[in-house]
Amino acid sequence: MAYSDKVLDHYTNPRNVGALDKNSAEVGTGLVGAPECGDVMKLQIKVNPTTNIIEDAKFKTFGCGSAIASSSLATEWVKGKTVDEALGIKNTDIVKELSLPPVKIHCSVLAEDAIRAAIGDWKKKNGATQNQAQPAPVEQRA
Amino acid sequence: MSTNVIPGNANKDVKLPIYMDNHATTRPDPRMIEEMMPYFGEKFGNAASRNHEFGWVAEQAVEEARERIAKLIGASTKEIIFTSGATESDNLAIKGVAEMYKEKGNHIITQAIEHKAVLDTCKRLEKYGFRVTYLPVQKDGRIDLDDLKRAMDEKTILVTIMAANNEIGVLQPIREIGALCHERGVLFHTDAVQQIGKVPFNVIQDNVHLASITGHKIYGPKGVGALYVRRKSPRVQLVAQIDGGGHERGMRSGTLNVPGIVGLGKACEIANHEMAEESKKIAALRDRLKDAIMGQLDEVYINGSMEHRLPNNLNISFAYVEGESLLMGINDIAVSSGSACTSATLEPSYVLKALGAGDDLAHSSIRFGLGRFNTEAEVDYVARRVVDTVKRLRELSPLYEMAKEGIDLTKVQWAAEPTH
């Protein structure tokens, strides 16, 4: 299969690889996919508590080149957006930007899911409850 | 890549891309090509033309090829039926036996990690009322002979079990299987395409009644193969699956592919002379690759038995790294992956799943198939590229991070529904 230049670029030079402190109240973590399906994405966002702007984003992905590229792109796109703006990112936007073929659309769906999961985690932490009592994000995503 | 010569090891250079996918196909041997050439040109006759020089020349070439093939596998020339390749040979053997012996019984035994040419042929026969047993394999990729014994009943007419697997290179105990079949009066077919030319294969010593052979796995041409059909003790009969002019003693009609057959014959002759030395050399290269990779990376797992294995096969799972992304990182090296992302079906390798490796390790597998033309410098280059890429992708892998934190990945409640 031939990859688009943008997929190759993100695969070769992935943006924002790494981890943020998952226990911080400002950080939301999304972990989606499953190893037996061949794709797992972890996407983290760090949100400014006063402006609700996503100031930093990190990812790690187990998956094919298109999955790595989709999550790398997702971190680029969420940065600088407010949480609500970031929720507006659609998998179809990712498909278009990376020119993903039909068999790779699930990679973009997973990236959208990862954004939603990270924001959901952050909202949960910053909702009614205290942030210290939260379990690790892994177990939250049951 | 702007240049295609990259320093390999010390002062030896390697030419890119490197071909290490010899279970898929092999590079035609130049000696073989040379011998085929006249039969594309001036020696164009139809081997079935009995009354002129053109036909005689073609027929003589075909008969010489038949002798070379027979010699490699310990058969007689009348037992070699030319086909278009192993898929056709498998179809002819299985369907041909099923149709011929259906009054005697309707039960066929095969196993889980056969090639699709065998599995799908068996599935079709199930639709026509045949009963098929698919034996499981053990963790090492081999069948349990006791399972085979238990599966046999008075209706069993055929056992079809491959000699060597195309993904993991594991050798089945065909000699023992053949002996058991012989004793029970059941026919034994083996798809031997991966073993022939790499590990000695003899239809008498290995108690084989039918064997599929193909040209392009042994540095011969594509589109040509053969089926060995035993003529005595027992005399195997087949119902032809292609009707027509009655070529190949009525078992396979169709004008013979003379250049292809000449090439297949030459490939067999080369194998016959060089297999012993070559397999030693290739096994040493394979072991060099294995040692280099395993010496530099933790959590890599070999799929299938190392003891009962083709000398040219290495199938490894790299935990926490997905196979297609690994292939993408080593795109100047031609290998294969068992990852779902590299298959049209989005299913990971059914062969690795049958070993009980777990889908996650099936997704992380790479198959290296070494061959006649690989060099030590290429092996060193491949090992280095694989090690570097696995390390890089593990830095990118949330699973590696979690495992390093001490999280048991099997206990995690994953968010995705396992829909496939």
Coordinates of C-alpha atoms in Angstrom, one line a residue:
Chain A
M1 CA 0.0 0.0 0.0
A2 CA 1.3 3.4 -0.8
Y3 CA 1.1 6.0 2.0
S4 CA 0.4 9.6 1.5
D5 CA 3.2 12.1 2.0
K6 CA 1.4 13.5 5.1
V7 CA 1.1 10.0 6.7
L8 CA 4.8 9.4 6.0
D9 CA 5.7 12.7 7.5
H10 CA 3.8 12.1 10.7
Y11 CA 5.1 8.6 10.9
T12 CA 8.7 9.7 10.4
N13 CA 8.4 12.8 12.5
P14 CA 5.5 12.3 14.9
R15 CA 4.5 15.5 16.7
N16 CA 4.0 15.7 20.5
V17 CA 5.1 12.2 21.4
G18 CA 5.2 11.7 25.2
A19 CA 3.2 11.7 28.4
L20 CA 1.7 14.3 30.7
D21 CA 1.1 13.7 34.4
K22 CA -2.1 11.8 34.4
N23 CA -2.8 12.6 38.0
S24 CA -2.8 16.4 37.4
A25 CA -6.2 18.0 37.6
E26 CA -5.3 20.0 34.4
V27 CA -4.6 16.9 32.4
G28 CA -7.2 14.7 30.7
T29 CA -6.2 11.2 29.4
G30 CA -7.9 9.2 26.8
L31 CA -6.9 5.6 26.1
V32 CA -8.9 3.9 23.3
G33 CA -8.6 0.8 21.2
A34 CA -7.3 -2.6 22.2
P35 CA -4.1 -4.6 21.5
E36 CA -6.0 -7.5 20.0
C37 CA -7.5 -5.2 17.4
G38 CA -4.1 -3.9 16.5
D39 CA -4.6 -0.3 17.6
V40 CA -4.3 1.5 21.0
M41 CA -4.1 5.3 21.3
K42 CA -3.3 7.3 24.3
L43 CA -4.0 11.0 23.9
Q44 CA -3.5 13.5 26.7
I45 CA -4.4 17.2 27.0
K46 CA -3.4 19.9 29.4
V47 CA -6.1 22.5 29.9
N48 CA -5.7 26.0 31.2
P49 CA -8.3 26.1 34.1
T50 CA -9.2 29.7 33.5
T51 CA -9.4 29.9 29.7
N52 CA -10.3 26.2 29.0
I53 CA -7.7 26.3 26.2
I54 CA -5.7 23.2 25.5
E55 CA -2.2 24.3 26.1
D56 CA -0.4 21.1 25.5
A57 CA -1.2 17.6 24.1
K58 CA 0.8 14.4 24.0
F59 CA 0.2 11.0 22.4
K60 CA 1.5 7.5 22.2
T61 CA 0.1 5.0 19.7
F62 CA 0.4 1.3 19.1
G63 CA -0.9 0.8 15.6
C64 CA -0.2 1.0 11.9
G65 CA 1.4 4.1 10.3
S66 CA -2.1 5.6 9.6
A67 CA -3.0 5.3 13.3
I68 CA 0.2 6.9 14.4
A69 CA -0.3 9.7 11.8
S70 CA -4.0 10.2 12.9
S71 CA -3.1 10.6 16.6
S72 CA -0.1 12.8 15.8
L73 CA -2.3 15.1 13.8
A74 CA -5.0 15.1 16.5
T75 CA -2.5 16.4 19.0
E76 CA -1.5 19.2 16.6
W77 CA -5.1 20.2 16.0
V78 CA -6.3 20.2 19.6
K79 CA -3.5 22.5 20.8
G80 CA -4.6 26.1 21.1
K81 CA -8.3 25.2 20.8
T82 CA -10.7 25.4 23.7
V83 CA -12.1 22.2 25.0
D84 CA -15.4 22.7 23.2
E85 CA -13.7 23.7 19.9
A86 CA -11.6 20.5 20.1
L87 CA -14.8 18.4 20.4
G88 CA -15.7 19.8 17.0
I89 CA -12.8 17.9 15.3
K90 CA -14.3 15.1 13.2
N91 CA -12.7 11.9 11.9
T92 CA -13.6 12.9 8.4
D93 CA -11.4 16.0 8.8
I94 CA -8.5 13.7 9.6
V95 CA -9.3 11.4 6.7
K96 CA -9.2 14.4 4.4
E97 CA -6.0 15.9 5.7
L98 CA -4.1 12.6 5.6
S99 CA -5.8 11.2 2.5
L100 CA -6.5 8.0 4.3
P101 CA -7.8 5.1 2.1
P102 CA -11.1 3.4 3.1
V103 CA -9.4 0.6 5.0
K104 CA -7.7 3.1 7.2
I105 CA -10.8 5.1 8.2
H106 CA -11.0 3.3 11.5
C107 CA -7.7 4.9 12.4
S108 CA -9.3 8.4 12.1
V109 CA -12.3 7.2 14.1
L110 CA -10.0 6.1 16.9
A111 CA -8.2 9.4 16.9
E112 CA -11.6 11.3 17.3
D113 CA -12.5 8.8 20.1
A114 CA -9.2 9.6 21.8
I115 CA -9.8 13.3 21.7
R116 CA -13.3 12.8 23.2
A117 CA -12.0 10.4 25.8
A118 CA -9.3 12.8 26.9
I119 CA -11.7 15.7 27.2
G120 CA -14.2 13.4 28.9
D121 CA -11.6 12.5 31.5
W122 CA -10.7 16.1 32.0
K123 CA -14.3 17.1 32.4
K124 CA -14.8 14.4 34.9
K125 CA -11.9 15.5 37.0
N126 CA -13.0 19.1 36.9
G127 CA -16.7 18.4 37.5
A128 CA -18.3 17.9 40.9
T129 CA -15.7 15.6 42.4
Q130 CA -12.2 16.1 43.9
N131 CA -9.4 15.4 41.6
Q132 CA -7.2 13.5 44.0
A133 CA -9.7 10.6 44.4
Q134 CA -9.8 9.8 40.7
P135 CA -8.6 6.3 39.7
A136 CA -6.1 5.9 37.0
P137 CA -7.5 6.7 33.5
V138 CA -6.9 3.1 32.3
E139 CA -9.5 1.7 34.6
Q140 CA -11.9 4.6 34.0
R141 CA -12.3 3.6 30.4
A142 CA -14.3 0.4 31.1
Chain B
M1 CA 16.0 7.3 -0.5
S2 CA 18.3 9.2 -2.8
T3 CA 21.1 6.6 -3.0
N4 CA 20.5 2.9 -3.2
V5 CA 23.9 1.8 -1.8
I6 CA 24.1 2.0 2.0
P7 CA 27.1 0.9 4.1
G8 CA 26.2 -2.6 5.3
N9 CA 28.8 -4.0 7.6
A10 CA 32.4 -2.7 7.7
N11 CA 33.5 -2.3 4.1
K12 CA 30.7 -4.4 2.6
D13 CA 27.9 -2.6 0.9
V14 CA 24.3 -3.7 0.4
K15 CA 22.0 -2.9 -2.4
L16 CA 18.6 -1.7 -1.5
P17 CA 15.8 -2.7 -1.3
I18 CA 16.7 -6.1 0.2
Y19 CA 14.5 -9.1 -0.7
M20 CA 13.8 -11.3 2.4
D21 CA 10.3 -12.5 1.6
N22 CA 11.2 -15.9 0.0
H23 CA 8.1 -17.7 1.3
A24 CA 6.0 -15.5 -0.9
T25 CA 8.1 -16.0 -4.0
T26 CA 11.8 -16.3 -5.0
R27 CA 14.0 -14.6 -7.5
P28 CA 14.3 -16.7 -10.6
D29 CA 17.7 -18.2 -10.8
P30 CA 19.6 -16.8 -13.9
R31 CA 20.7 -20.4 -14.8
M32 CA 17.0 -21.4 -14.9
I33 CA 16.0 -18.4 -17.0
E34 CA 18.7 -19.1 -19.5
E35 CA 17.4 -22.7 -19.9
M36 CA 13.8 -21.5 -20.4
M37 CA 14.6 -18.9 -23.0
P38 CA 14.7 -21.0 -26.2
Y39 CA 11.2 -22.3 -25.4
F40 CA 9.8 -18.8 -25.6
G41 CA 11.2 -18.5 -29.1
E42 CA 12.3 -21.0 -31.7
K43 CA 11.4 -24.0 -29.6
F44 CA 7.8 -23.1 -29.5
G45 CA 6.2 -26.4 -30.4
N46 CA 3.3 -28.1 -28.7
A47 CA 4.4 -31.0 -26.6
A48 CA 1.3 -32.9 -27.7
S49 CA 2.2 -32.6 -31.5
R50 CA 3.2 -36.1 -32.2
N51 CA 4.1 -35.9 -35.8
H52 CA 6.6 -33.2 -36.4
E53 CA 10.0 -32.0 -35.2
F54 CA 8.6 -29.0 -33.3
G55 CA 6.4 -31.2 -31.1
W56 CA 9.2 -33.7 -30.5
V57 CA 11.6 -31.0 -29.3
A58 CA 9.0 -29.7 -26.9
E59 CA 8.0 -33.2 -25.7
Q60 CA 11.6 -34.1 -25.1
A61 CA 12.1 -31.0 -23.0
V62 CA 9.0 -31.7 -21.0
E63 CA 10.1 -35.3 -20.4
E64 CA 13.6 -34.2 -19.3
A65 CA 12.0 -31.8 -16.8
R66 CA 9.7 -34.5 -15.5
E67 CA 12.8 -36.7 -14.8
R68 CA 14.5 -33.9 -12.9
I69 CA 11.5 -33.3 -10.8
A70 CA 10.9 -37.0 -10.1
K71 CA 14.6 -37.3 -9.1
L72 CA 14.4 -34.5 -6.6
I73 CA 11.5 -36.1 -4.7
G74 CA 12.3 -39.8 -5.3
A75 CA 9.4 -40.4 -7.7
S76 CA 9.1 -42.0 -11.1
T77 CA 8.4 -39.9 -14.1
K78 CA 4.9 -41.3 -14.7
E79 CA 3.9 -40.0 -11.3
I80 CA 4.5 -36.3 -12.1
I81 CA 1.5 -34.3 -13.4
F82 CA 2.1 -30.8 -14.6
T83 CA -0.2 -28.0 -13.4
S84 CA -0.3 -24.3 -13.2
G85 CA 1.0 -24.2 -9.6
A86 CA 0.4 -25.3 -6.1
T87 CA -3.1 -24.0 -5.8
E88 CA -4.2 -26.1 -8.8
S89 CA -2.2 -29.1 -7.5
D90 CA -3.9 -28.8 -4.1
N91 CA -7.3 -28.5 -5.7
L92 CA -6.7 -31.4 -8.1
A93 CA -5.4 -33.7 -5.3
I94 CA -8.2 -33.0 -2.8
K95 CA -11.1 -32.7 -5.1
G96 CA -9.8 -35.4 -7.4
V97 CA -9.5 -37.9 -4.5
A98 CA -12.8 -36.9 -3.0
E99 CA -14.7 -37.5 -6.2
M100 CA -12.9 -40.7 -7.0
Y101 CA -13.3 -42.3 -3.6
K102 CA -16.7 -40.9 -2.5
E103 CA -18.3 -44.3 -2.5
K104 CA -15.6 -45.5 0.0
G105 CA -16.1 -42.6 2.4
N106 CA -16.7 -38.9 2.8
H107 CA -14.3 -37.9 5.5
I108 CA -11.2 -35.7 5.0
I109 CA -8.8 -34.6 7.7
T110 CA -6.7 -31.5 7.4
Q111 CA -5.3 -29.0 10.0
A112 CA -5.8 -25.4 11.1
I113 CA -2.7 -23.8 9.6
E114 CA -2.9 -25.1 6.1
H115 CA -2.6 -22.7 3.1
K116 CA -5.9 -21.3 1.9
A117 CA -5.6 -23.4 -1.2
V118 CA -6.2 -26.5 1.0
L119 CA -8.6 -25.0 3.5
D120 CA -10.9 -23.4 1.0
T121 CA -10.9 -26.5 -1.1
C122 CA -12.0 -28.5 1.9
K123 CA -14.6 -25.9 2.7
R124 CA -16.1 -26.3 -0.7
L125 CA -16.2 -30.0 -0.4
E126 CA -18.1 -29.6 2.9
K127 CA -20.8 -27.9 0.8
Y128 CA -21.0 -31.0 -1.3
G129 CA -21.6 -33.2 1.6
F130 CA -18.0 -34.2 2.7
R131 CA -17.1 -34.1 6.3
V132 CA -13.9 -32.3 7.2
T133 CA -11.9 -32.4 10.4
Y134 CA -9.6 -29.5 11.0
L135 CA -7.0 -30.6 13.5
P136 CA -5.6 -28.0 15.9
V137 CA -1.9 -27.4 16.2
Q138 CA 0.1 -27.4 19.3
K139 CA 1.9 -24.3 20.6
D140 CA 4.9 -25.2 18.5
G141 CA 2.8 -25.3 15.3
R142 CA 2.8 -29.0 14.8
I143 CA -0.1 -31.3 14.9
D144 CA -0.5 -34.0 17.6
L145 CA -0.4 -37.5 16.0
D146 CA -2.8 -38.7 18.7
D147 CA -5.3 -36.1 17.5
L148 CA -4.9 -37.5 14.0
K149 CA -5.4 -41.1 15.1
R150 CA -8.5 -40.1 17.0
A151 CA -9.9 -38.2 14.1
M152 CA -9.6 -41.2 11.7
D153 CA -12.6 -43.4 11.2
E154 CA -13.9 -45.9 8.7
K155 CA -15.2 -43.1 6.4
T156 CA -11.8 -41.3 6.2
I157 CA -10.5 -41.3 2.6
L158 CA -7.9 -38.5 2.7
V159 CA -5.5 -36.8 5.1
T160 CA -4.0 -33.5 3.7
I161 CA -1.4 -31.9 5.8
M162 CA 1.3 -29.5 4.6
A163 CA 5.0 -30.4 4.9
A164 CA 6.2 -27.0 5.9
N165 CA 4.1 -23.9 6.8
N166 CA 4.4 -20.8 4.7
E167 CA 4.2 -18.4 7.6
I168 CA 6.1 -19.9 10.5
G169 CA 8.2 -22.5 8.5
V170 CA 7.3 -25.3 10.9
L171 CA 7.7 -28.8 9.6
Q172 CA 4.9 -31.2 10.2
P173 CA 5.8 -34.8 11.1
I174 CA 4.8 -36.0 7.6
R175 CA 6.8 -39.3 7.7
E176 CA 4.8 -40.4 10.8
I177 CA 1.5 -39.0 9.3
G178 CA 2.2 -40.9 6.1
A179 CA 3.0 -44.1 8.0
L180 CA -0.2 -43.9 9.9
C181 CA -2.2 -43.2 6.7
H182 CA -0.5 -46.1 5.0
E183 CA -1.4 -48.4 7.8
R184 CA -5.0 -47.4 7.9
G185 CA -5.5 -47.4 4.1
V186 CA -6.1 -43.7 3.9
L187 CA -4.5 -41.5 1.2
F188 CA -2.0 -38.9 2.3
H189 CA -1.6 -35.6 0.4
T190 CA 0.9 -33.0 1.4
D191 CA 1.4 -29.5 0.1
A192 CA 5.2 -29.6 0.0
V193 CA 5.9 -26.3 -1.8
Q194 CA 7.8 -24.7 1.1
Q195 CA 9.9 -27.8 2.0
I196 CA 11.0 -29.0 -1.4
G197 CA 14.4 -27.6 -2.3
K198 CA 15.1 -26.6 1.3
V199 CA 14.8 -29.8 3.3
P200 CA 15.1 -33.3 1.8
F201 CA 11.7 -34.7 0.7
N202 CA 11.3 -38.2 -0.5
V203 CA 7.9 -39.6 -1.4
I204 CA 8.9 -43.1 -0.6
Q205 CA 10.7 -42.5 2.7
D206 CA 8.1 -39.9 3.7
N207 CA 5.2 -42.2 2.9
V208 CA 3.5 -39.6 0.7
H209 CA 0.8 -40.5 -1.8
L210 CA 0.2 -37.1 -3.4
A211 CA 2.4 -34.0 -3.2
S212 CA 2.0 -30.5 -4.5
I213 CA 5.0 -28.7 -6.0
T214 CA 5.5 -25.2 -7.4
G215 CA 8.2 -23.5 -9.5
H216 CA 8.3 -20.0 -8.0
K217 CA 9.2 -21.0 -4.5
I218 CA 12.4 -22.7 -5.6
Y219 CA 13.9 -20.0 -7.8
G220 CA 11.8 -21.2 -10.8
P221 CA 9.0 -19.6 -12.8
K222 CA 5.6 -18.6 -11.7
G223 CA 2.5 -20.2 -13.2
V224 CA 3.9 -23.8 -13.2
G225 CA 3.7 -26.6 -10.7
A226 CA 3.2 -30.3 -10.4
L227 CA 1.3 -32.9 -8.5
Y228 CA 3.0 -36.1 -7.6
V229 CA 0.5 -38.9 -7.8
R230 CA 1.7 -42.3 -6.6
R231 CA 1.3 -45.2 -9.1
K232 CA 1.9 -48.2 -6.8
S233 CA 1.3 -49.3 -3.2
P234 CA -1.1 -47.8 -3.4
R235 CA -2.1 -46.8 -7.0
V236 CA -3.8 -43.4 -6.5
Q237 CA -6.6 -42.5 -8.9
L238 CA -8.0 -39.1 -9.4
V239 CA -11.0 -37.6 -11.2
A240 CA -9.7 -34.8 -13.4
Q241 CA -10.9 -31.4 -12.5
I242 CA -10.2 -29.8 -15.9
D243 CA -11.7 -31.5 -18.9
G244 CA -10.3 -31.3 -22.4
G245 CA -7.7 -33.0 -24.6
G246 CA -6.7 -35.6 -22.1
H247 CA -3.1 -34.4 -21.4
E248 CA -1.1 -35.7 -18.5
R249 CA -2.7 -39.2 -18.7
G250 CA -6.1 -37.7 -18.5
M251 CA -5.6 -36.1 -15.1
R252 CA -5.0 -32.5 -16.3
S253 CA -6.0 -31.4 -19.7
G254 CA -4.6 -28.3 -21.3
T255 CA -1.6 -27.6 -23.5
L256 CA 1.6 -27.9 -21.5
N257 CA 3.4 -24.7 -20.5
V258 CA 6.7 -25.9 -22.0
P259 CA 9.0 -22.9 -21.0
G260 CA 7.5 -23.0 -17.5
I261 CA 8.0 -26.8 -17.2
V262 CA 11.6 -26.5 -18.5
G263 CA 12.2 -23.8 -15.8
L264 CA 10.6 -25.9 -13.1
G265 CA 12.8 -28.9 -14.1
K266 CA 16.0 -26.8 -14.1
A267 CA 15.1 -25.3 -10.7
C268 CA 14.6 -28.9 -9.3
E269 CA 18.0 -29.9 -10.8
I270 CA 19.8 -27.0 -9.2
A271 CA 18.0 -27.7 -5.9
N272 CA 19.0 -31.4 -6.1
H273 CA 22.7 -30.5 -6.5
E274 CA 22.9 -27.5 -4.1
M275 CA 20.3 -28.0 -1.4
A276 CA 22.5 -29.5 1.2
E277 CA 25.1 -26.8 1.1
E278 CA 22.7 -24.0 0.5
S279 CA 20.4 -24.9 3.4
K280 CA 23.4 -24.9 5.7
K281 CA 24.4 -21.5 4.5
I282 CA 20.9 -20.1 4.8
A283 CA 20.3 -21.5 8.2
A284 CA 23.5 -19.8 9.4
L285 CA 22.3 -16.5 8.0
R286 CA 18.9 -17.0 9.6
D287 CA 20.5 -17.8 13.0
R288 CA 22.8 -14.7 12.6
L289 CA 19.7 -12.6 12.1
K290 CA 17.8 -14.2 15.0
D291 CA 20.8 -13.8 17.4
A292 CA 21.4 -10.1 16.4
I293 CA 17.7 -9.2 16.9
M294 CA 17.2 -11.2 20.1
G295 CA 20.5 -10.0 21.6
Q296 CA 19.5 -6.4 21.3
L297 CA 15.8 -6.4 22.1
D298 CA 13.8 -7.7 25.0
E299 CA 10.3 -9.2 24.7
V300 CA 10.6 -10.7 21.2
Y301 CA 9.1 -14.1 20.7
I302 CA 9.7 -16.7 18.0
N303 CA 6.5 -18.1 16.6
G304 CA 6.6 -21.9 16.1
S305 CA 9.2 -24.6 16.8
M306 CA 12.8 -23.7 16.1
E307 CA 13.7 -27.4 16.1
H308 CA 11.3 -28.5 13.4
R309 CA 11.6 -25.6 11.0
L310 CA 12.7 -24.6 7.5
P311 CA 16.3 -23.3 7.5
N312 CA 15.2 -20.1 5.8
N313 CA 12.3 -19.0 8.1
L314 CA 12.2 -16.7 11.0
N315 CA 8.9 -15.5 12.3
I316 CA 9.1 -13.2 15.3
S317 CA 6.6 -11.1 17.3
F318 CA 7.9 -7.8 18.7
A319 CA 5.7 -7.1 21.7
Y320 CA 4.2 -3.6 21.9
V321 CA 4.9 -2.8 18.3
E322 CA 2.3 -3.2 15.5
G323 CA 3.5 -5.1 12.5
E324 CA 2.5 -2.8 9.7
S325 CA 4.1 0.2 11.4
L326 CA 7.3 -1.8 11.7
L327 CA 7.2 -2.7 8.0
M328 CA 6.7 1.0 7.2
G329 CA 9.8 1.8 9.2
I330 CA 11.9 -0.8 7.4
N331 CA 10.5 0.0 3.9
D332 CA 13.8 -0.7 2.2
I333 CA 13.5 -4.4 3.3
A334 CA 10.9 -6.7 1.8
V335 CA 9.4 -8.9 4.5
S336 CA 5.8 -9.8 5.6
S337 CA 3.7 -9.3 8.7
G338 CA 0.9 -11.2 10.3
S339 CA -0.7 -7.9 11.2
A340 CA -4.4 -7.4 10.2
C341 CA -3.4 -4.1 8.8
T342 CA -1.4 -5.8 6.1
S343 CA -4.2 -8.1 5.0
A344 CA -7.3 -7.4 3.0
T345 CA -9.6 -9.0 5.6
L346 CA -8.5 -6.9 8.6
E347 CA -7.9 -10.2 10.4
P348 CA -4.6 -11.0 12.0
S349 CA -2.8 -14.1 10.8
Y350 CA -5.0 -17.2 11.4
V351 CA -1.8 -19.2 11.5
L352 CA -0.4 -17.3 14.5
K353 CA -3.9 -17.3 16.2
A354 CA -4.0 -21.1 15.8
L355 CA -0.7 -21.3 17.8
G356 CA -2.5 -19.6 20.7
A357 CA -0.1 -16.6 20.5
G358 CA -2.9 -14.1 21.2
D359 CA -4.1 -11.6 18.7
D360 CA -1.8 -8.9 20.1
L361 CA 1.3 -10.9 19.3
A362 CA -0.1 -11.9 15.9
H363 CA -0.4 -8.1 15.1
S364 CA 3.2 -7.7 16.1
S365 CA 4.7 -10.4 13.9
I366 CA 7.2 -10.2 11.1
R367 CA 8.1 -13.1 8.8
F368 CA 11.6 -13.2 7.4
G369 CA 12.1 -15.6 4.5
L370 CA 15.8 -15.9 3.6
G371 CA 17.0 -17.2 0.3
R372 CA 19.7 -18.2 -2.1
F373 CA 20.7 -14.6 -2.9
N374 CA 20.9 -13.1 0.6
T375 CA 24.3 -12.2 2.0
E376 CA 25.8 -11.7 5.5
A377 CA 26.0 -7.9 4.9
E378 CA 22.3 -7.9 4.1
V379 CA 21.4 -9.8 7.3
D380 CA 23.5 -7.3 9.4
Y381 CA 21.8 -4.4 7.7
V382 CA 18.3 -5.9 8.3
A383 CA 19.0 -6.7 11.9
R384 CA 20.2 -3.2 12.6
R385 CA 17.2 -1.6 10.8
V386 CA 14.8 -3.8 12.7
V387 CA 16.3 -3.2 16.1
D388 CA 16.4 0.6 15.6
T389 CA 12.8 0.7 14.3
V390 CA 11.4 -1.5 17.1
K391 CA 13.2 0.7 19.7
R392 CA 11.8 3.9 18.1
L393 CA 8.2 2.5 17.8
R394 CA 8.3 1.2 21.4
E395 CA 9.1 4.8 22.5
L396 CA 5.9 5.6 20.7
S397 CA 3.9 2.7 22.2
P398 CA 1.5 3.3 25.1
L399 CA 1.6 -0.5 25.7
Y400 CA 5.3 -0.5 26.2
E401 CA 5.0 2.4 28.6
M402 CA 2.2 0.7 30.5
A403 CA 4.2 -2.6 30.7
K404 CA 7.2 -0.7 32.0
E405 CA 5.0 0.9 34.7
G406 CA 4.1 -2.7 35.7
I407 CA 0.6 -2.7 34.4
D408 CA -0.6 -6.2 33.4
L409 CA -2.0 -5.5 29.9
T410 CA -4.2 -8.6 30.0
K411 CA -6.1 -7.2 33.0
V412 CA -6.9 -3.8 31.4
Q413 CA -10.4 -3.2 30.4
W414 CA -9.9 -1.9 26.9
A415 CA -12.3 0.7 25.5
A416 CA -12.7 -0.8 22.1
E417 CA -15.2 -3.6 21.5
P418 CA -13.3 -6.4 19.9
T419 CA -15.4 -6.4 16.8
H420 CA -12.8 -8.3 14.8

